[in-house]
Coordinates of C-alpha atoms in Angstrom, one line a residue:
Chain U
M1 CA -18.9 215.1 150.8
S2 CA -20.3 211.8 152.4
L3 CA -23.2 210.1 150.7
S4 CA -23.9 207.9 154.0
P5 CA -26.2 209.1 156.7
E6 CA -24.3 210.8 159.3
P7 CA -24.0 208.0 161.9
V8 CA -24.1 209.9 164.9
A9 CA -27.5 211.7 165.7
V10 CA -26.3 213.6 168.6
S11 CA -22.9 215.2 169.2
V12 CA -22.3 217.0 172.8
R13 CA -18.8 218.3 172.5
N14 CA -16.9 219.9 175.5
V15 CA -20.2 221.4 176.9
R16 CA -20.1 223.3 179.9
K17 CA -23.2 224.9 181.7
T18 CA -22.6 227.4 184.5
F19 CA -25.6 228.9 185.8
R20 CA -26.3 232.6 187.0
G21 CA -24.8 232.7 190.2
G22 CA -21.9 230.8 189.4
V23 CA -23.3 227.1 190.0
T24 CA -21.4 224.9 187.5
A25 CA -23.9 221.9 186.4
L26 CA -22.1 220.5 183.7
H27 CA -18.1 220.3 183.7
D28 CA -16.7 220.0 180.1
I29 CA -19.3 217.0 178.8
S30 CA -18.5 214.7 175.5
L31 CA -20.7 212.4 173.8
D32 CA -21.6 210.8 170.9
V33 CA -25.3 209.2 170.6
A34 CA -25.5 206.9 167.3
R35 CA -28.5 207.1 165.2
G36 CA -31.2 204.9 166.4
E37 CA -29.6 204.4 169.9
F38 CA -31.6 203.8 172.9
F39 CA -29.3 206.0 174.7
S40 CA -29.8 206.6 178.9
L41 CA -28.1 209.4 181.2
L42 CA -28.4 207.6 184.4
G43 CA -27.5 209.5 187.7
P44 CA -28.4 210.8 190.6
S45 CA -30.8 213.9 191.4
G46 CA -28.5 217.1 190.5
C47 CA -26.0 215.3 188.7
G48 CA -26.9 217.5 185.5
K49 CA -28.6 214.7 183.2
T50 CA -31.4 216.9 183.0
T51 CA -29.6 220.2 182.3
L52 CA -27.8 218.2 179.5
L53 CA -31.3 216.6 178.2
R54 CA -32.8 220.2 178.0
M55 CA -29.7 221.7 176.1
I56 CA -30.0 219.1 173.4
G57 CA -33.6 220.0 173.3
G58 CA -32.9 223.8 173.1
F59 CA -34.3 224.8 176.5
E60 CA -30.7 226.0 177.9
E61 CA -27.8 227.0 175.8
P62 CA -24.2 225.7 177.0
S63 CA -21.9 228.5 178.3
A64 CA -19.2 226.6 176.5
G65 CA -18.6 223.8 173.7
D66 CA -21.1 222.4 171.1
I67 CA -24.0 220.4 170.1
L68 CA -24.5 219.3 167.1
I69 CA -27.7 217.2 165.8
E70 CA -27.5 215.4 162.6
G71 CA -24.0 216.9 162.0
R72 CA -25.6 220.2 162.5
S73 CA -24.7 222.5 165.4
V74 CA -27.7 223.9 166.7
L75 CA -26.1 226.6 169.0
G76 CA -28.5 229.2 169.3
V77 CA -31.3 227.6 167.5
P78 CA -34.6 228.0 169.5
P79 CA -36.4 224.5 170.3
Y80 CA -39.5 224.9 167.9
A81 CA -36.9 224.8 164.9
R82 CA -35.0 221.8 166.4
P83 CA -35.8 218.2 164.9
T84 CA -36.2 217.2 168.5
N85 CA -39.0 216.7 170.3
M86 CA -39.5 216.0 173.9
I87 CA -41.3 214.0 176.8
F88 CA -41.5 216.4 179.7
Q89 CA -41.1 214.9 183.2
N90 CA -44.6 215.8 184.0
L91 CA -45.7 215.1 180.6
A92 CA -46.9 218.8 180.2
L93 CA -50.2 217.5 177.9
F94 CA -52.2 220.8 177.1
P95 CA -55.2 220.9 179.6
H96 CA -57.4 222.8 177.7
L97 CA -57.5 220.1 174.6
N98 CA -58.7 216.9 174.0
V99 CA -56.4 214.0 173.1
F100 CA -56.7 214.3 169.3
E101 CA -55.7 218.1 169.7
N102 CA -52.7 217.5 171.7
V103 CA -51.4 214.9 169.4
A104 CA -52.4 217.3 166.2
F105 CA -50.7 220.3 167.9
A106 CA -47.6 220.4 166.2
L107 CA -49.4 219.6 162.9
R108 CA -51.5 222.2 163.4
I109 CA -48.4 225.0 164.0
K110 CA -47.3 223.6 160.1
K111 CA -50.8 224.1 159.2
Q112 CA -51.3 220.8 157.6
S113 CA -54.6 220.0 155.4
A114 CA -57.3 218.9 157.8
A115 CA -57.1 215.5 155.9
V116 CA -53.3 215.1 156.7
I117 CA -53.9 216.0 160.3
S118 CA -56.7 213.5 160.9
Q119 CA -54.6 210.4 158.9
R120 CA -51.1 211.2 161.1
V121 CA -53.3 211.6 164.5
E122 CA -54.9 208.4 163.9
Q123 CA -51.5 206.9 163.0
A124 CA -49.6 208.3 165.9
L125 CA -52.5 207.1 168.1
A126 CA -52.5 203.5 166.9
L127 CA -48.7 203.5 167.2
V128 CA -49.1 203.8 171.1
R129 CA -52.4 201.6 171.2
L130 CA -54.9 204.8 172.0
E131 CA -57.3 204.1 169.0
G132 CA -61.0 205.5 170.3
Y133 CA -59.5 207.9 172.8
A134 CA -59.3 210.8 170.4
S135 CA -62.0 212.9 171.8
R136 CA -61.2 212.3 175.7
P137 CA -60.2 215.1 177.7
V138 CA -56.6 214.6 178.9
E139 CA -57.5 215.0 182.6
K140 CA -60.0 211.9 182.1
L141 CA -57.2 209.7 181.5
S142 CA -55.2 207.3 183.4
G143 CA -51.5 207.5 184.1
G144 CA -50.4 205.2 181.5
Q145 CA -53.1 206.4 179.0
R146 CA -51.4 210.2 179.7
Q147 CA -47.9 208.9 178.9
R148 CA -49.0 207.5 175.5
V149 CA -50.7 210.9 174.6
A150 CA -47.3 212.6 175.2
L151 CA -45.5 209.7 173.4
A152 CA -47.8 210.1 170.4
R153 CA -47.8 214.2 170.7
A154 CA -44.0 214.2 170.5
L155 CA -44.0 211.4 167.9
V156 CA -46.5 212.7 165.5
N157 CA -43.6 214.7 163.8
D158 CA -41.4 211.8 163.1
P159 CA -38.5 213.6 165.0
P160 CA -35.2 212.1 164.4
V161 CA -34.2 212.3 168.2
L162 CA -36.5 212.3 171.0
L163 CA -35.6 213.6 174.5
L164 CA -37.5 211.6 177.5
D165 CA -36.9 213.8 180.6
E166 CA -37.5 210.7 183.4
P167 CA -41.5 210.0 182.1
L168 CA -41.9 207.2 183.9
G169 CA -41.3 208.6 187.7
A170 CA -44.5 209.0 188.6
L171 CA -46.1 205.8 187.6
D172 CA -46.6 202.8 190.0
L173 CA -44.0 200.0 189.5
Q174 CA -46.2 197.6 187.2
L175 CA -47.3 200.0 185.0
R176 CA -43.6 201.6 184.8
L177 CA -42.4 198.1 183.9
Q178 CA -45.1 197.9 181.4
M179 CA -44.2 201.0 180.1
Q180 CA -40.7 200.6 179.8
Q181 CA -41.2 197.6 177.4
E182 CA -43.5 199.6 175.1
L183 CA -41.1 202.3 175.1
R184 CA -38.4 199.9 173.9
Q185 CA -40.3 198.7 171.4
L186 CA -42.1 201.9 170.2
Q187 CA -38.2 203.2 169.7
R188 CA -37.4 199.9 167.5
A189 CA -40.9 200.2 165.7
V190 CA -40.0 204.2 164.8
G191 CA -36.1 203.8 164.6
A192 CA -35.5 207.1 166.1
T193 CA -32.4 208.0 168.4
F194 CA -34.0 208.2 172.1
I195 CA -32.3 210.2 174.9
F196 CA -33.6 209.1 177.9
V197 CA -32.8 210.7 181.3
T198 CA -33.6 208.5 184.5
H199 CA -32.1 207.9 188.2
D200 CA -33.4 204.6 188.1
Q201 CA -30.4 202.1 187.5
G202 CA -32.7 199.3 186.7
E203 CA -34.8 201.2 184.4
A204 CA -31.5 202.4 182.5
M205 CA -30.3 198.7 182.3
S206 CA -33.1 197.3 181.2
M207 CA -34.0 199.6 178.4
S208 CA -30.7 201.2 176.9
D209 CA -28.4 200.3 174.2
R210 CA -25.9 202.1 176.0
I211 CA -25.9 204.1 179.4
A212 CA -24.1 207.4 180.6
V213 CA -23.5 207.4 184.2
M214 CA -23.4 210.9 185.6
D215 CA -22.4 212.5 188.6
H216 CA -21.7 216.0 189.9
G217 CA -21.9 217.0 186.4
E218 CA -19.4 214.9 184.9
I219 CA -19.8 211.8 182.7
V220 CA -18.1 208.9 185.0
Q221 CA -18.6 205.9 182.5
V222 CA -20.3 205.5 179.0
G223 CA -20.9 201.8 178.0
T224 CA -23.6 199.0 177.6
P225 CA -25.4 198.0 180.4
E226 CA -23.3 194.8 180.8
N227 CA -20.1 196.6 180.2
I228 CA -21.1 199.1 183.2
Y229 CA -22.5 196.5 185.4
N230 CA -19.9 194.2 185.2
D231 CA -16.7 197.0 184.9
P232 CA -17.7 199.9 186.8
A233 CA -15.1 202.3 186.3
T234 CA -15.5 203.9 189.8
R235 CA -16.5 203.5 193.3
F236 CA -19.6 205.6 192.3
V237 CA -20.6 203.7 189.0
A238 CA -20.1 200.5 191.4
A239 CA -22.2 201.8 194.1
F240 CA -24.9 203.6 192.0
I241 CA -25.6 200.3 190.0
G242 CA -26.4 197.1 191.4
S243 CA -25.6 196.1 195.1
T244 CA -22.1 195.9 195.7
N245 CA -19.8 195.0 198.9
L246 CA -17.2 197.9 198.6
L247 CA -14.2 197.0 200.6
E248 CA -11.2 199.6 201.3
G249 CA -7.9 197.7 201.3
R250 CA -4.3 198.2 200.3
I251 CA -2.2 196.2 198.0
S252 CA -0.1 193.7 199.7
A253 CA 1.4 191.8 196.5
L254 CA 1.2 192.1 193.2
D255 CA 2.7 190.3 189.9
A256 CA 1.6 189.9 186.2
N257 CA -1.6 188.1 186.9
S258 CA -3.0 189.0 190.1
V259 CA -3.0 191.2 192.6
K260 CA -3.6 190.8 196.1
V261 CA -5.4 193.0 198.6
D262 CA -5.5 193.1 202.3
C263 CA -9.0 194.4 203.3
A264 CA -8.8 194.5 207.0
G265 CA -7.3 190.8 207.5
M266 CA -8.8 189.1 204.5
T267 CA -7.1 188.8 201.3
I268 CA -8.7 189.0 198.2
L269 CA -7.6 188.4 194.3
A270 CA -8.1 190.3 191.9
A271 CA -7.4 190.9 188.0
P272 CA -4.5 193.6 188.0
Q273 CA -5.1 196.7 186.7
A274 CA -2.4 198.9 185.4
A275 CA -1.0 201.7 187.4
V276 CA -1.5 200.1 190.6
Q277 CA 1.6 199.9 193.4
L278 CA 2.4 197.9 196.2
G279 CA 0.9 199.7 199.5
Q280 CA -1.6 201.5 197.5
P281 CA -4.8 201.9 198.9
V282 CA -7.8 200.7 196.4
T283 CA -11.1 199.8 196.9
V284 CA -12.6 196.2 196.1
A285 CA -15.8 195.7 194.5
L286 CA -17.6 192.5 195.1
R287 CA -21.3 192.2 193.7
Y288 CA -23.7 190.6 196.5
E289 CA -24.7 188.1 193.9
R290 CA -21.3 186.7 193.1
L291 CA -20.7 185.3 196.4
E292 CA -21.6 182.0 197.0
L293 CA -21.9 179.4 200.0
R294 CA -19.2 176.8 199.5
A295 CA -17.7 174.1 201.7
D296 CA -14.3 175.0 199.7
G297 CA -14.6 178.7 200.1
Q298 CA -12.1 181.1 201.3
V299 CA -14.1 182.8 203.9
T300 CA -16.2 182.0 206.9
G301 CA -18.3 184.0 209.1
L302 CA -21.7 184.6 211.0
V303 CA -24.9 185.2 209.5
T304 CA -26.2 188.6 211.2
D305 CA -29.3 189.3 209.2
R306 CA -31.3 187.4 206.4
S307 CA -34.0 188.6 204.4
F308 CA -36.1 187.0 201.7
L309 CA -35.9 189.0 198.3
G310 CA -37.8 186.3 196.4
N311 CA -35.8 184.1 194.1
M312 CA -32.9 185.5 196.2
V313 CA -32.1 185.8 200.1
R314 CA -29.8 188.3 201.2
L315 CA -27.4 187.3 203.9
A316 CA -25.5 189.9 206.1
I317 CA -22.7 188.2 207.0
R318 CA -19.9 189.2 209.9
L319 CA -16.5 187.8 209.4
P320 CA -14.2 187.3 212.5
T321 CA -12.1 190.2 211.3
G322 CA -15.2 192.6 212.1
L323 CA -15.7 193.2 208.4
A324 CA -19.3 193.0 207.4
L325 CA -20.0 191.7 203.8
Y326 CA -23.6 191.3 201.8
A327 CA -24.1 188.1 199.7
D328 CA -27.1 187.4 197.5
I329 CA -27.8 183.5 197.5
P330 CA -30.6 181.6 195.4
A331 CA -33.4 181.2 197.4
A332 CA -33.4 177.2 197.0
D333 CA -29.5 177.1 198.2
A334 CA -30.4 179.1 201.6
T335 CA -33.4 177.6 203.1
Q336 CA -31.5 175.7 206.1
V337 CA -29.3 179.3 206.6
G338 CA -30.7 181.4 209.5
V339 CA -29.5 184.1 211.5
G340 CA -26.5 182.7 213.5
A341 CA -25.4 180.3 211.5
D342 CA -21.8 180.0 210.5
V343 CA -21.5 180.1 206.8
T344 CA -18.3 179.2 204.8
F345 CA -18.5 181.2 201.1
G346 CA -16.5 182.0 198.4
W347 CA -16.2 183.4 195.2
A348 CA -15.2 182.8 191.4
P349 CA -12.1 184.2 190.6
G350 CA -12.6 187.8 188.4
S351 CA -15.1 188.6 190.7
P352 CA -13.8 191.0 192.6
R353 CA -13.2 194.4 190.6
L354 CA -10.2 196.8 191.6
L355 CA -11.4 200.3 191.6
A356 CA -10.1 203.7 191.6
G357 CA -11.5 206.7 193.4
Chain A
M1 CA -71.8 219.1 228.9
N2 CA -74.0 222.4 229.9
H3 CA -70.6 224.7 229.4
N4 CA -70.6 223.4 226.1
R5 CA -74.4 223.7 225.2
L6 CA -73.8 227.1 226.5
A7 CA -71.1 228.2 224.5
R8 CA -72.9 226.9 221.2
R9 CA -76.2 228.9 222.0
A10 CA -73.9 231.9 222.6
L11 CA -72.2 231.3 219.0
G12 CA -75.5 230.7 217.5
A13 CA -77.0 233.9 218.8
Y14 CA -73.5 235.5 217.7
T15 CA -74.0 234.5 214.2
I16 CA -77.3 235.4 213.8
V17 CA -76.5 239.1 215.2
F18 CA -73.6 239.2 212.6
Y19 CA -75.5 238.0 209.7
I20 CA -78.4 240.5 210.7
A21 CA -75.8 243.5 210.9
L22 CA -74.1 242.2 207.3
Y23 CA -77.5 241.9 205.4
G24 CA -80.4 243.7 207.6
P25 CA -80.0 247.4 205.7
M26 CA -79.9 245.4 202.5
L27 CA -82.9 243.7 203.2
V28 CA -84.7 246.8 204.7
L29 CA -83.7 248.4 201.2
A30 CA -85.2 245.7 199.2
L31 CA -88.1 245.8 201.1
L32 CA -88.3 249.7 200.9
S33 CA -87.7 249.2 197.0
F34 CA -91.4 247.3 197.1
N35 CA -93.1 249.8 199.4
D36 CA -96.3 251.4 198.2
S37 CA -95.7 254.5 199.5
D38 CA -94.8 258.0 198.1
I39 CA -92.3 258.3 201.5
T40 CA -89.1 257.0 201.0
G41 CA -88.8 255.0 204.5
L42 CA -91.0 253.0 206.8
P43 CA -93.8 252.3 207.6
F44 CA -94.6 249.4 205.0
K45 CA -97.9 250.3 203.4
G46 CA -98.2 247.2 201.0
W47 CA -96.4 245.7 197.7
T48 CA -95.8 247.3 194.4
F49 CA -93.6 246.9 191.4
R50 CA -94.2 250.8 190.3
W51 CA -90.6 252.3 191.5
Y52 CA -88.9 249.5 189.4
A53 CA -91.0 250.9 186.5
T54 CA -90.5 254.5 187.7
A55 CA -86.6 253.8 187.6
F56 CA -86.7 251.8 184.5
S57 CA -88.1 255.1 182.8
S58 CA -85.8 257.2 184.2
R59 CA -84.1 259.1 181.5
A60 CA -81.1 259.6 183.7
L61 CA -80.7 256.2 185.0
M62 CA -80.5 254.5 181.6
E63 CA -78.1 257.3 180.4
A64 CA -76.1 256.4 183.3
L65 CA -76.4 252.8 182.8
V66 CA -75.2 252.9 179.5
N67 CA -72.0 255.2 180.5
S68 CA -71.2 253.0 183.4
F69 CA -71.4 249.8 181.1
G70 CA -69.3 251.4 178.6
V71 CA -66.8 252.6 180.8
G72 CA -66.9 249.4 183.0
V73 CA -66.3 246.9 180.0
L74 CA -63.8 249.2 178.7
A75 CA -61.9 249.7 181.5
A76 CA -62.0 246.3 182.6
L77 CA -60.7 245.0 179.3
A78 CA -57.9 247.3 179.5
G79 CA -57.2 246.7 183.5
T80 CA -57.3 243.2 182.8
M81 CA -54.7 243.4 179.6
L82 CA -52.5 245.4 181.5
A83 CA -52.4 243.3 184.4
L84 CA -51.8 240.4 182.4
L85 CA -48.7 241.7 180.6
L86 CA -47.5 242.7 184.1
A87 CA -48.2 239.3 185.5
L88 CA -46.2 237.8 182.4
A89 CA -43.2 240.1 182.9
F90 CA -43.2 239.4 187.0
R91 CA -42.5 235.6 185.8
R92 CA -38.8 236.9 184.7
Q93 CA -36.5 238.3 187.1
I94 CA -36.8 241.9 186.4
R95 CA -35.0 244.6 188.1
F96 CA -36.7 246.6 190.8
Q97 CA -39.3 243.8 190.8
G98 CA -40.2 244.6 194.7
L99 CA -40.5 248.2 194.0
I100 CA -42.4 248.0 190.8
F101 CA -44.7 245.3 192.5
N102 CA -45.4 247.9 195.2
L103 CA -46.4 250.9 193.1
V104 CA -48.6 249.0 191.4
L105 CA -50.9 248.5 194.0
L106 CA -50.2 251.5 195.8
P107 CA -53.5 253.0 194.3
V108 CA -55.4 250.5 196.7
I109 CA -54.2 252.1 200.0
I110 CA -54.2 255.7 198.5
P111 CA -57.8 257.2 200.2
G112 CA -60.2 257.8 197.1
I113 CA -60.2 261.3 197.8
V114 CA -56.6 262.0 197.5
G115 CA -57.0 259.3 194.6
G116 CA -59.6 261.8 193.2
I117 CA -57.9 265.2 193.6
V118 CA -54.2 263.7 192.3
L119 CA -56.2 262.7 189.3
L120 CA -57.8 265.9 188.6
I121 CA -54.8 267.6 189.2
F122 CA -53.0 265.5 186.8
F123 CA -55.3 265.2 184.1
G124 CA -55.7 269.3 184.0
Y125 CA -52.2 269.4 184.0
L126 CA -51.9 267.3 180.7
G127 CA -54.9 269.2 179.4
I128 CA -57.0 266.3 179.1
P129 CA -60.5 267.4 178.4
P130 CA -62.8 265.9 181.2
G131 CA -65.1 263.5 179.8
L132 CA -66.6 259.7 180.3
Y133 CA -64.1 257.9 177.5
T134 CA -61.0 260.4 178.8
T135 CA -60.6 261.2 182.4
V136 CA -63.2 258.5 183.8
L137 CA -62.0 255.8 181.7
L138 CA -58.5 256.9 182.6
A139 CA -59.0 257.1 186.3
H140 CA -61.3 253.7 185.9
I141 CA -58.0 251.9 184.7
N142 CA -55.9 253.3 187.2
W143 CA -58.2 252.1 189.8
V144 CA -59.1 248.6 188.1
L145 CA -55.3 247.8 187.5
P146 CA -54.1 246.4 190.9
F147 CA -57.0 244.4 191.8
A148 CA -57.0 243.0 188.3
F149 CA -53.0 242.3 189.0
L150 CA -53.9 240.6 192.3
T151 CA -56.6 238.5 190.8
L152 CA -54.2 237.5 188.1
Y153 CA -50.7 237.2 189.1
P154 CA -51.4 234.1 191.4
R155 CA -52.7 232.0 188.3
V156 CA -49.8 233.5 185.8
H157 CA -47.6 232.5 188.7
A158 CA -48.7 229.2 189.0
F159 CA -49.3 228.3 185.3
D160 CA -47.1 225.5 184.3
R161 CA -43.7 226.8 182.4
A162 CA -43.4 223.1 181.0
L163 CA -46.7 223.6 178.7
E164 CA -45.3 226.8 177.2
E165 CA -42.0 224.8 176.9
A166 CA -43.8 221.7 175.3
A167 CA -45.7 224.1 172.6
M168 CA -42.3 225.3 171.6
D169 CA -40.9 222.0 171.3
L170 CA -43.6 221.1 169.0
G171 CA -42.6 224.2 166.8
A172 CA -44.8 227.1 167.9
R173 CA -43.1 230.4 168.2
P174 CA -43.8 232.7 171.1
L175 CA -46.6 234.3 169.8
Q176 CA -48.1 230.9 168.8
V177 CA -47.2 229.7 172.2
M178 CA -49.0 232.7 173.6
R179 CA -52.3 232.2 171.3
R180 CA -52.7 228.5 171.6
V181 CA -51.5 227.4 175.0
V182 CA -51.0 230.5 177.3
L183 CA -54.4 232.5 176.7
P184 CA -56.8 229.6 176.2
V185 CA -55.3 227.8 179.6
L186 CA -55.6 231.1 181.5
A187 CA -58.9 232.1 179.7
P188 CA -60.9 231.5 183.0
A189 CA -59.2 233.5 184.9
L190 CA -58.9 236.3 182.6
L191 CA -62.5 236.3 182.3
A192 CA -62.8 236.3 186.1
T193 CA -60.7 239.4 186.2
V194 CA -62.5 240.9 183.7
M195 CA -66.0 240.4 185.6
F196 CA -64.1 241.7 189.0
S197 CA -62.9 244.8 186.9
F198 CA -66.4 245.5 185.8
T199 CA -67.7 245.2 189.2
L200 CA -65.3 247.7 190.7
S201 CA -65.5 250.3 187.4
F202 CA -69.2 250.0 188.0
D203 CA -69.2 251.0 191.6
E204 CA -66.5 253.5 191.6
F205 CA -67.9 257.0 192.9
V206 CA -65.2 259.1 194.7
R207 CA -62.6 259.5 191.9
T208 CA -65.1 259.5 189.3
L209 CA -66.8 262.7 190.8
F210 CA -63.7 264.3 190.7
V211 CA -62.8 263.7 187.2
T212 CA -66.1 263.4 185.3
G213 CA -67.5 266.6 183.5
F214 CA -71.0 266.4 183.1
D215 CA -71.3 262.9 182.1
A216 CA -72.8 260.7 184.8
T217 CA -72.3 257.0 185.6
V218 CA -74.4 255.0 187.7
P219 CA -73.4 256.1 191.1
I220 CA -72.9 260.1 190.0
A221 CA -76.5 260.0 189.0
F222 CA -77.6 258.0 192.1
W223 CA -75.8 260.6 194.2
N224 CA -77.4 263.5 192.0
L225 CA -81.0 262.0 192.4
V226 CA -80.2 261.5 196.5
V227 CA -78.5 265.2 196.7
L228 CA -81.3 267.0 194.6
Q229 CA -84.6 265.0 195.3
L230 CA -85.0 262.2 197.9
A231 CA -87.1 260.3 195.2
P232 CA -89.3 257.4 196.3
F233 CA -87.7 254.9 193.4
L234 CA -84.1 255.3 195.2
P235 CA -84.5 252.4 196.9
A236 CA -86.1 250.3 193.6
M237 CA -82.8 252.0 191.8
A238 CA -80.3 250.9 194.4
M239 CA -81.6 247.2 193.8
I240 CA -81.3 247.3 190.1
I241 CA -77.6 248.6 190.8
T242 CA -77.0 245.9 193.4
V243 CA -78.5 243.1 191.4
I244 CA -75.9 244.1 188.5
S245 CA -73.0 244.3 190.6
I246 CA -73.7 240.7 192.1
A247 CA -74.4 239.3 188.9
A248 CA -71.0 240.5 187.5
S249 CA -68.9 239.5 190.7
L250 CA -70.9 235.8 190.9
L251 CA -69.8 235.4 187.3
G252 CA -66.4 236.2 188.0
F253 CA -66.6 233.5 190.7
V254 CA -68.0 230.9 188.4
F255 CA -65.1 231.5 186.1
T256 CA -62.3 231.3 189.0
R257 CA -63.7 228.0 189.7
N258 CA -63.4 226.8 186.4
S259 CA -59.9 228.1 185.8
R260 CA -59.0 225.7 188.8
A261 CA -60.3 222.6 186.3
A262 CA -59.5 223.9 183.3
D263 CA -62.3 223.6 180.7
P264 CA -61.6 220.5 178.9
S265 CA -64.0 220.9 176.3
H266 CA -62.2 224.2 174.8
R267 CA -60.8 223.2 171.5
I268 CA -58.7 225.4 169.0
A269 CA -59.9 225.5 165.5

């Protein structure tokens, strides 16, 4: 018997989900989310991230495997008896209740006294900065305000685990960025574990302590945002997160310190990885922003397109071999570079990554 | 240009004819109900309210009104309740869904006179004594149910299940979800269904004629009066009945509109 609190808030163990009709949404998923962590499930639509979240909330049952919350299995436990609360994709605010009654819902179910209810609802509304909105009908609120009501309604119970199903998807960009920040601050303030589902890699990167990248019902990689960005485990992760040149090639030389990959006539040096062999076909990932204009660069090519991104300029470059690459160059360095120009560029050693798959 | 104007005039004329055909007879009836003449029918001999006074002092009509309200309210409530349960069940995948759906709607297309005979035989076979709150009520529930279901089903079907999941997530058990979320959100649609069902029951004649014993609902009482005596107060009586029917339907439409923009002022206690 351990006296210290369980450090794992949610543990997903070998969970599989097969829907009626035989469609498998999740294959053997295992995952530990630490207490107090802001954890994101990131992937394209249909990857199974929402199904996994709904299973943690109790809205779907796994076909196999186990889910533990705070160390206890919740298999067969209905949503109303789980220590989780959820922010739904469409928020699911009760249209027949005003802001106060929406937030008070869970407390009324628990038959709390009127004094306790009004005190806790006020606290929750203050937490999301909606003081003074208590008597407003919910459909008279703006998108951001509705978001906050949903948060207050879910947090009024002090759930140890909050599940968020793409709640920011419907907001416009400015508001979304603001809500991302607020969510992060809110999570630090209440100290709860947040499990956040999103298909937006930027959102996941900026908010999360750790991210699980999912594809086709499987977890492809779990790690910190830096870790996943800098060291994508697969071609899918590299392509899904950030902007990456994916170059097909063959290993042409191999020693203890480096691997030479021949990509359509261009030789790229990469750090060696275990279990690669001479002649093996591989993919090299090279982030757009890792390419830099340098007189002593490895490669020369022709600029075929140029788009201004604000702080960066994106150049499309065609090499004499026919290979096309993209480079994101700091805007200040690219003022003289236009379409039709010949550019010499290179990259720092360690930038190219060898990928499996 | 010319052609256009001609078409527009023709359309205008058609519209006028259309509305006269639709509402003309009703207007004549309204006029006759105020006709100060002892013979039902034209010519118009001046304005009077005495036929309304006669109608309201008619015992037969008053009894029939009480009967119709009693049966109408009960049939509407029972029909709406059954329709709600059915609509809720239809949100899940159930066996023979299509078949059940069609069976529920069958009474709509069965001719009224056949429906009446079938019910008469059925009640006789079961030994249910004819009467207002036995055979008539059952016949009316049977008649009202498919319409109540058709009114309610789209609303229940469109009900956002995330609301139920959210309630459950916040600790509500299934019955609490029903009482605190599903019913309040559907309340306007339910009220509308009750009003429409009441109108249907209030106006039902053929089936009632077959299964009622000696009790008279409003249409039955009216029929008796028409057959026995072409009383001069019949137009006034007809107007009273029409106004009740229209009022109930209008209320139903008001509730229907409200159910689209769910009432935000409602609070649970």
